[in-house]
Short mmCIF file of C-alpha atoms in Angstrom, two decimals:
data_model
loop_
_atom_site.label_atom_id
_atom_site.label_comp_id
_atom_site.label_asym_id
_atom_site.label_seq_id
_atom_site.Cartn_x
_atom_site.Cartn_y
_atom_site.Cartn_z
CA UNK A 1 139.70 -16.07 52.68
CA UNK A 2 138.86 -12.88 50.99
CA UNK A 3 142.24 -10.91 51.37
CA UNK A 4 144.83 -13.37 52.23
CA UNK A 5 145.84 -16.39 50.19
CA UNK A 6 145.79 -19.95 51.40
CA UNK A 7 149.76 -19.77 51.00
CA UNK A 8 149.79 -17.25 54.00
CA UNK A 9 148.76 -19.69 56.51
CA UNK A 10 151.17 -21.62 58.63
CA UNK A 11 152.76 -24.50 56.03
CA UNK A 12 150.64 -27.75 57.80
CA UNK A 13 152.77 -30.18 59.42
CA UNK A 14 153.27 -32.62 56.91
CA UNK A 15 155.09 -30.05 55.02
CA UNK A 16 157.19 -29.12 57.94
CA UNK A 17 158.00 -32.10 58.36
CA UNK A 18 159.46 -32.54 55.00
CA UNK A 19 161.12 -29.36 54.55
CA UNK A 20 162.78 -30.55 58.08
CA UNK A 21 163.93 -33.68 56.04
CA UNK A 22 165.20 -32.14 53.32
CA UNK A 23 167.20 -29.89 55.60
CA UNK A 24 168.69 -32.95 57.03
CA UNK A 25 169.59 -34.35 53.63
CA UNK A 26 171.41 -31.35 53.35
CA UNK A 27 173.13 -31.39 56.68
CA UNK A 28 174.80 -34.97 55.44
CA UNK A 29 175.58 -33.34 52.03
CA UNK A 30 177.48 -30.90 53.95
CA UNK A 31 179.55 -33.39 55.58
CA UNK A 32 180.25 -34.66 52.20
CA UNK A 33 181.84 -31.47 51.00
CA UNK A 34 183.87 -31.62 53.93
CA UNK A 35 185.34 -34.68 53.37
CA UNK A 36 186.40 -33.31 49.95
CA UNK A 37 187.77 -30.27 51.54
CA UNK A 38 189.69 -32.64 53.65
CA UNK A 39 191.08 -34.25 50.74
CA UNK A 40 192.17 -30.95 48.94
CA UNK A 41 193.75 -29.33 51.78
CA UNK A 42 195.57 -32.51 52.71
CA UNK A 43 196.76 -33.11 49.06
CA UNK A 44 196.87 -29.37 48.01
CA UNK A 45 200.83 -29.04 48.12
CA UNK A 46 201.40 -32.76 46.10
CA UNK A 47 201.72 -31.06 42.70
CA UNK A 48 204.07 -33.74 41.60
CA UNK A 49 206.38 -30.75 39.98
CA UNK A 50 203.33 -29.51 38.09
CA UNK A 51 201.87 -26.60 38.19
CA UNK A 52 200.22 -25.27 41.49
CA UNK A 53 196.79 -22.91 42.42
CA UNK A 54 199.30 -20.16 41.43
CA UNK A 55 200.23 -20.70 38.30
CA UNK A 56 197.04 -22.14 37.06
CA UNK A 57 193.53 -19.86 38.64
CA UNK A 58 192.84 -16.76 37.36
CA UNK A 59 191.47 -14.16 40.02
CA UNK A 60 188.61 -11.91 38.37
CA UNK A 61 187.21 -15.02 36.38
CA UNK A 62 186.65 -16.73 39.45
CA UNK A 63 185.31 -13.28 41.19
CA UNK A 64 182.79 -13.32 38.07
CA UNK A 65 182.06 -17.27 38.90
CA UNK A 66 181.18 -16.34 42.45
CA UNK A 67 178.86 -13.10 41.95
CA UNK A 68 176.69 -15.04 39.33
CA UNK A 69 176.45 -17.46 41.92
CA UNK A 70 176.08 -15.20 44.90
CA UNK A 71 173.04 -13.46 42.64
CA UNK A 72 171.04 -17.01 41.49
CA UNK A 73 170.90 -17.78 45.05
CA UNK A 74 169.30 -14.25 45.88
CA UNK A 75 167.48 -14.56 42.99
CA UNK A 76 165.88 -18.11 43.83
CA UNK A 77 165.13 -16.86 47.54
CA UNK A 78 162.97 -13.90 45.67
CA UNK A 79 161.49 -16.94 43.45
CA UNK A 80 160.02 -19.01 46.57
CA UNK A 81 159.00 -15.48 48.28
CA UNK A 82 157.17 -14.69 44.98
CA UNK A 83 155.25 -18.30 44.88
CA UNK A 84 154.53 -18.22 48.92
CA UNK A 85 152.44 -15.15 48.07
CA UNK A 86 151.07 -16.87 44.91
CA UNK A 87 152.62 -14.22 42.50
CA UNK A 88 153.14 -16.47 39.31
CA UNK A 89 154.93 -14.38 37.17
CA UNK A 90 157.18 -13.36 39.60
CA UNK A 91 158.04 -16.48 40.31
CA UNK A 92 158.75 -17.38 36.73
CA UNK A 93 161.06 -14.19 36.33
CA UNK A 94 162.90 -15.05 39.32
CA UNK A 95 162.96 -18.72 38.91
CA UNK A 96 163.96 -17.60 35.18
CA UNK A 97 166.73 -15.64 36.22
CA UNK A 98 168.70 -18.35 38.20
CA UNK A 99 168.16 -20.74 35.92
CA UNK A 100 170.04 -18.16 33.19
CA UNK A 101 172.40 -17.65 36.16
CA UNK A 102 173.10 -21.20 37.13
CA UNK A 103 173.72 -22.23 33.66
CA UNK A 104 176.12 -19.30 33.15
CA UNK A 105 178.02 -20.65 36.29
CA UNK A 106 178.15 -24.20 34.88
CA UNK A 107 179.50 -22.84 31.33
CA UNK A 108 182.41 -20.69 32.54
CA UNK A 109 183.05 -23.70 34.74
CA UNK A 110 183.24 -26.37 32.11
CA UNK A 111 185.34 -23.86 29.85
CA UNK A 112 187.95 -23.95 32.83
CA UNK A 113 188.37 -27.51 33.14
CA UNK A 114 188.46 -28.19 29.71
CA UNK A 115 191.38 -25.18 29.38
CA UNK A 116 193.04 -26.46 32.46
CA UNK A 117 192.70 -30.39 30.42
CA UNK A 118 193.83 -28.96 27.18
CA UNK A 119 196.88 -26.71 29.09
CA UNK A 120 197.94 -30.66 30.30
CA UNK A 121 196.95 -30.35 33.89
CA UNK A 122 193.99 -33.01 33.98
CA UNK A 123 192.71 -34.89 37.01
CA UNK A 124 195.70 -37.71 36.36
CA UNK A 125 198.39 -34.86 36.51
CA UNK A 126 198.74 -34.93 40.64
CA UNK A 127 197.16 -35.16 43.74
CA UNK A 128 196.01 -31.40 43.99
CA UNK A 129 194.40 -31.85 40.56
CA UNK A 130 192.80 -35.05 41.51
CA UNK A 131 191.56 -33.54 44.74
CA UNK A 132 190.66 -30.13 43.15
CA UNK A 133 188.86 -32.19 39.92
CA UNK A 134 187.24 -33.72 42.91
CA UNK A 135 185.80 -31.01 44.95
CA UNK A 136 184.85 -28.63 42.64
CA UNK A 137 183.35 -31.16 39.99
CA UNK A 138 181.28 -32.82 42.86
CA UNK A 139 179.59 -28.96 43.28
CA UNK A 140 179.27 -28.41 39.75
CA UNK A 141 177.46 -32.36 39.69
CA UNK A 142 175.04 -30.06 42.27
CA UNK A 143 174.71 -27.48 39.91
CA UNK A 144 173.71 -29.50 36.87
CA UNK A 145 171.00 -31.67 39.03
CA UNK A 146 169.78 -28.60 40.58
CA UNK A 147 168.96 -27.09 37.29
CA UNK A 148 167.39 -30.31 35.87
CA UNK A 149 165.14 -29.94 39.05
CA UNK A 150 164.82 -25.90 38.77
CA UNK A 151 163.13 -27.23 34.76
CA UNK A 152 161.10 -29.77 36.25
CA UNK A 153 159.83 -27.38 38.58
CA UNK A 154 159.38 -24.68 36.18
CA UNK A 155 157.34 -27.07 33.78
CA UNK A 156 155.50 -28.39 37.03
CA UNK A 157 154.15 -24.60 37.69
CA UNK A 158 153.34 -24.28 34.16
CA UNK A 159 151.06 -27.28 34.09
CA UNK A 160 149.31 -26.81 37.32
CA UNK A 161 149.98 -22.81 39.00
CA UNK A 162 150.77 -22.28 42.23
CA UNK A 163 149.55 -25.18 44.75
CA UNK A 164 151.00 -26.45 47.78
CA UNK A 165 153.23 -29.00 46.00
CA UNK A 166 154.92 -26.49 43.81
CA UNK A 167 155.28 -24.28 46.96
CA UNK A 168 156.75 -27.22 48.63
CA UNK A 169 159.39 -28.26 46.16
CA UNK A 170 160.13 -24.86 45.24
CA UNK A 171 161.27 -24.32 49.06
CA UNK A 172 163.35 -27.40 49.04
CA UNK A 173 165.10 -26.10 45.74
CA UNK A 174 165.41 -22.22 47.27
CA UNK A 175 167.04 -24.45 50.29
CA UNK A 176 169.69 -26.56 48.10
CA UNK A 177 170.58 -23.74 45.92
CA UNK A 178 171.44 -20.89 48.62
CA UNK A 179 173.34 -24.16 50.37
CA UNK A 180 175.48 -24.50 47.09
CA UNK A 181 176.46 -21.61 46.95
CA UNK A 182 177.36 -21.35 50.83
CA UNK A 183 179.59 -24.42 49.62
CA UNK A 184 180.91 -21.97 46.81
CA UNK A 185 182.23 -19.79 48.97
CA UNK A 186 184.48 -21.88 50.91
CA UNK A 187 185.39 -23.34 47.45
CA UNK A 188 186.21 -19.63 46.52
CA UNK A 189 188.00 -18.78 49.78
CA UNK A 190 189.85 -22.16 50.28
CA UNK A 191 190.94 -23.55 46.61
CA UNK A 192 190.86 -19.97 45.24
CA UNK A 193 192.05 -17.37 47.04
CA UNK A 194 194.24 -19.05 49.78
CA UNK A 195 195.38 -21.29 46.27
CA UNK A 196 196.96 -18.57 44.52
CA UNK A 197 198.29 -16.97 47.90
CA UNK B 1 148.36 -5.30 48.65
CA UNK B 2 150.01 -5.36 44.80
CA UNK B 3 153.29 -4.15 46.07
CA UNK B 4 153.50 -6.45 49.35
CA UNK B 5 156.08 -8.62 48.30
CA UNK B 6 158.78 -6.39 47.57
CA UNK B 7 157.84 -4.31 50.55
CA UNK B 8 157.81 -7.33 52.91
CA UNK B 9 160.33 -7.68 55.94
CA UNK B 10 161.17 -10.79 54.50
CA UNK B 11 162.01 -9.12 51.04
CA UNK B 12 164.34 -6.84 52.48
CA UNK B 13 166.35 -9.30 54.67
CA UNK B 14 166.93 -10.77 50.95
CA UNK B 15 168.05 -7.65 50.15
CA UNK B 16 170.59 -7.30 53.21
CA UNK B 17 171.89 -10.65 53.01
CA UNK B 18 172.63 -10.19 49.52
CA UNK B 19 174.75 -7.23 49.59
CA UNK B 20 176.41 -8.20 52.99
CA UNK B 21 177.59 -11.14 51.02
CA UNK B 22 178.61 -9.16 47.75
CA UNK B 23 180.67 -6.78 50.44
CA UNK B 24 182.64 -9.47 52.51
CA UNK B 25 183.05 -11.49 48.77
CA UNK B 26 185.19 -8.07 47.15
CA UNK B 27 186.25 -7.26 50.46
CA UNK B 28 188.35 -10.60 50.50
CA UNK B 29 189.30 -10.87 46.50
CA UNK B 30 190.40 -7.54 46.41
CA UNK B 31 192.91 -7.55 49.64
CA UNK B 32 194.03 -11.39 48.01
CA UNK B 33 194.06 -9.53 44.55
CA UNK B 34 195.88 -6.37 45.94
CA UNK B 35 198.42 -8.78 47.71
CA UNK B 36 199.39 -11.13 44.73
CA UNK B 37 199.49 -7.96 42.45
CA UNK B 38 202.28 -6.85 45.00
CA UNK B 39 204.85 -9.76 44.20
CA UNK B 40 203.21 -11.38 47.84
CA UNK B 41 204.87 -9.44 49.84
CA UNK B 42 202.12 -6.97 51.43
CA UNK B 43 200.74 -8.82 53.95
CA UNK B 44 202.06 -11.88 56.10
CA UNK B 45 200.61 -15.68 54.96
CA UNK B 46 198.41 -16.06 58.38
CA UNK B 47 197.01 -12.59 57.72
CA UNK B 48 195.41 -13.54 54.35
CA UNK B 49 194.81 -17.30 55.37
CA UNK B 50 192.81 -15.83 59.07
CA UNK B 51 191.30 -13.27 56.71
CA UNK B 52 190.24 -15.19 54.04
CA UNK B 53 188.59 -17.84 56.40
CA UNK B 54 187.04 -15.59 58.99
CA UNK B 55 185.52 -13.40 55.94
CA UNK B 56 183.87 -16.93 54.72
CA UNK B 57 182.78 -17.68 57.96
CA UNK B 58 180.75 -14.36 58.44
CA UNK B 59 179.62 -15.05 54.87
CA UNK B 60 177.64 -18.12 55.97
CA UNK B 61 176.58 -16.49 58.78
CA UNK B 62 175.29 -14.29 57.27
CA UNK B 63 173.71 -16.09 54.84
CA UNK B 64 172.40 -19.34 57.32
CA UNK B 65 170.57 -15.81 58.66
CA UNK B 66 168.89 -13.64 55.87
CA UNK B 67 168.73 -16.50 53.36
CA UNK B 68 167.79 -19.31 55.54
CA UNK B 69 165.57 -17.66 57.70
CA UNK B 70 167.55 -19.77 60.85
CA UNK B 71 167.19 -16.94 63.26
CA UNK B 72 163.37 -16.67 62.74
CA UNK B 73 162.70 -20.69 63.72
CA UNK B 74 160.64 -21.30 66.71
CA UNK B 75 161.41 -23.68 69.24
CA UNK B 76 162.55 -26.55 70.17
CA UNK B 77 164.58 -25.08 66.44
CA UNK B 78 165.23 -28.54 64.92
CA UNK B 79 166.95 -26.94 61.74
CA UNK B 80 169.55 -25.20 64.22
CA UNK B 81 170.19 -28.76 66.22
CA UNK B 82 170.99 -30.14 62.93
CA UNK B 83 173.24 -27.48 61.90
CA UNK B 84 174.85 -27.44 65.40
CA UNK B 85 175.13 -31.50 64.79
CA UNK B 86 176.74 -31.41 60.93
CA UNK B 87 178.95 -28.02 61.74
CA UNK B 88 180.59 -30.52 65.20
CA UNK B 89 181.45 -33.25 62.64
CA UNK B 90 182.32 -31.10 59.76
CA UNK B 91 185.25 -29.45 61.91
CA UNK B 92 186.32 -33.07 63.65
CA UNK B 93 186.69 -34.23 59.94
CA UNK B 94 188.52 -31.43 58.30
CA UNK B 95 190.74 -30.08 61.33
CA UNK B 96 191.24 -34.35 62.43
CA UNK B 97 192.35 -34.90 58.95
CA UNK B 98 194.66 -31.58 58.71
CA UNK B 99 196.31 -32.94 61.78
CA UNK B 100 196.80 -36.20 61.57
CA UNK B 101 198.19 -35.76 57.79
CA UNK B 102 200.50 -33.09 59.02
CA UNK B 103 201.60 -35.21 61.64
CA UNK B 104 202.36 -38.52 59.41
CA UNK B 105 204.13 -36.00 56.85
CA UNK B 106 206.66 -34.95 60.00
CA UNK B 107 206.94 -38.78 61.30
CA UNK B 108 208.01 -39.48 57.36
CA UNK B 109 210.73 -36.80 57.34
CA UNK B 110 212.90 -38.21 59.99
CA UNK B 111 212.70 -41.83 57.92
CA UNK B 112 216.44 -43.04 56.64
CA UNK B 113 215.79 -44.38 52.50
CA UNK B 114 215.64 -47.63 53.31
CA UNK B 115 212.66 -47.61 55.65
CA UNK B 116 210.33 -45.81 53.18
CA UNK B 117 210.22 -49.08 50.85
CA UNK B 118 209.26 -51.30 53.40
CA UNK B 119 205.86 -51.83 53.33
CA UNK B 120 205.59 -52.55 57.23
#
């Protein structure tokens, strides 16, 4: 144990066996998105003579949405490599970094739906809102837990360094993040781009 | 030993994944951006929609490899059979739903007035 760190070893089988299980978790989380894809595409031309993707998404903001994204999710896969080889204040930059990211997301996200409210197209205007309210809100609900847990994890490493626990649960959180922003994508290529096509 | 992380193979797939995704990401704004710019009328609808989609696709692909480490799982690969599972439902739901709605939208169009208000 002289040169190489306990972290290097194989991860013992208990904590395969939860990072398998959390892996699942996402699998059905997945499945939810779908279903809220289903709904949008389904409901995506019942603008009830309001306004459609068109008229109401702006191009480069939502480019700028999806790179901040695209870059916390790299930057919270360099976080968990950082921890694995017990690097703390890498891990704190990193982990840092797509926090600052992730919470930039969530603002320019709020700021649209609360233009898109004020501009009078609100969930209750028609069944595209509803179903667009719908899918993206139910990512950015993702977001916002997965930065409460990115701060308890944070505050976890603080308190006790870099143990197998905080390896753990920052693998699970590397996990959930880069899968919200795979979601993000197809929220960016199907609502976006294909919406103002 | 200082510098192992960021010269690790496993730093560098990071690295790769990342700016395969940042390429197909503009590659696909900036045709939508170039056609909408253009009044719609540079490229045909299925272009951009087959586009769009199949630049998304590789996107996760991409991603599932160099961010999610799926290619590097040994056997019997239990993430990949659970992928394999969600991605076989995940299509039956969206492309059953797209059907079936598209469907029941043409069955309503050949409906005379009165047959919409009955409830049966």
């Amino acid at each position: 144990m002289t040169k190489v760190s306990p972290m290097h070893k194989e991860i013992d089988k208990e904590t395969a066996t939860s990072l398998l299980g959390f892996w699942v978790y996402m699998m059905t989380d997945c499945i939810l998105f779908a279903s809220l894809f289903a709904v949008f595409i389904v409901l995506k031309n019942n603008t009830a003579g309001g306004s459609n993707g068109a008229e109401l998404f702006s191009l480069p903001f939502v480019l700028m949405q999806t790179l901040i994204l695209l870059t916390s999710s790299f930057t919270s896969g360099l976080a968990m490599l950082a921890a694995q080889r017990s690097r703390i204040k890498d891990t704190f930059i990193w982990l840092g970094a797509t926090g600052i990211l992730g919470a930039s997301f969530l603002a320019l996200e709020i700021n649209e739906f609360t233009k898109l409210d004020h501009s009078g197209s609100s969930w209750r205007t028609s069944g595209f809102l509803s179903s667009y309210f719908t899918l993206v809100g139910t990512h950015g609900l993702h977001i916002t837990v997965g930065l409460l847990w990115l701060a308890g994890i944070l505050f976890y490493i603080y308190k006790k360094g870099l143990n197998e626990t905080s390896v753990k649960r920052l693998t699970m959180f590397s996990i959930f993040w880069h899968f919200l922003d795979v979601v993000w994508i197809f929220i960016f290529s199907v609502v976006y781009l294909l919406g103002v096509n | 030993m200082e510098n192992s992380m960021y010269r690790s193979k496993a730093f560098k797939a990071y690295v790769t994944g990342f700016l395969l995704s940042l390429i197909f990401t503009l590659i696909a704004w900036g045709i939508v951006n170039r056609h909408v710019t253009n009044g719609h009328h540079l490229y045909s609808h299925l272009f951009i929609n087959i586009l769009v989609l199949s630049l998304a696709i590789l996107q996760l692909v991409v991603q599932l490899i160099f961010f999610l480490h799926l290619g590097r799982e040994k056997k019997p690969r239990w993430n990949l059979q659970a992928l394999l599972a969600a991605v076989g439902i995940i299509i039956i739901l969206v492309v059953g739903s797209i059907w079936i709605m598209n469907n029941l939208n043409y069955s309503m169009m050949n409906m005379v007035p009165s047959q919409e208000d009955r409830p049966f």
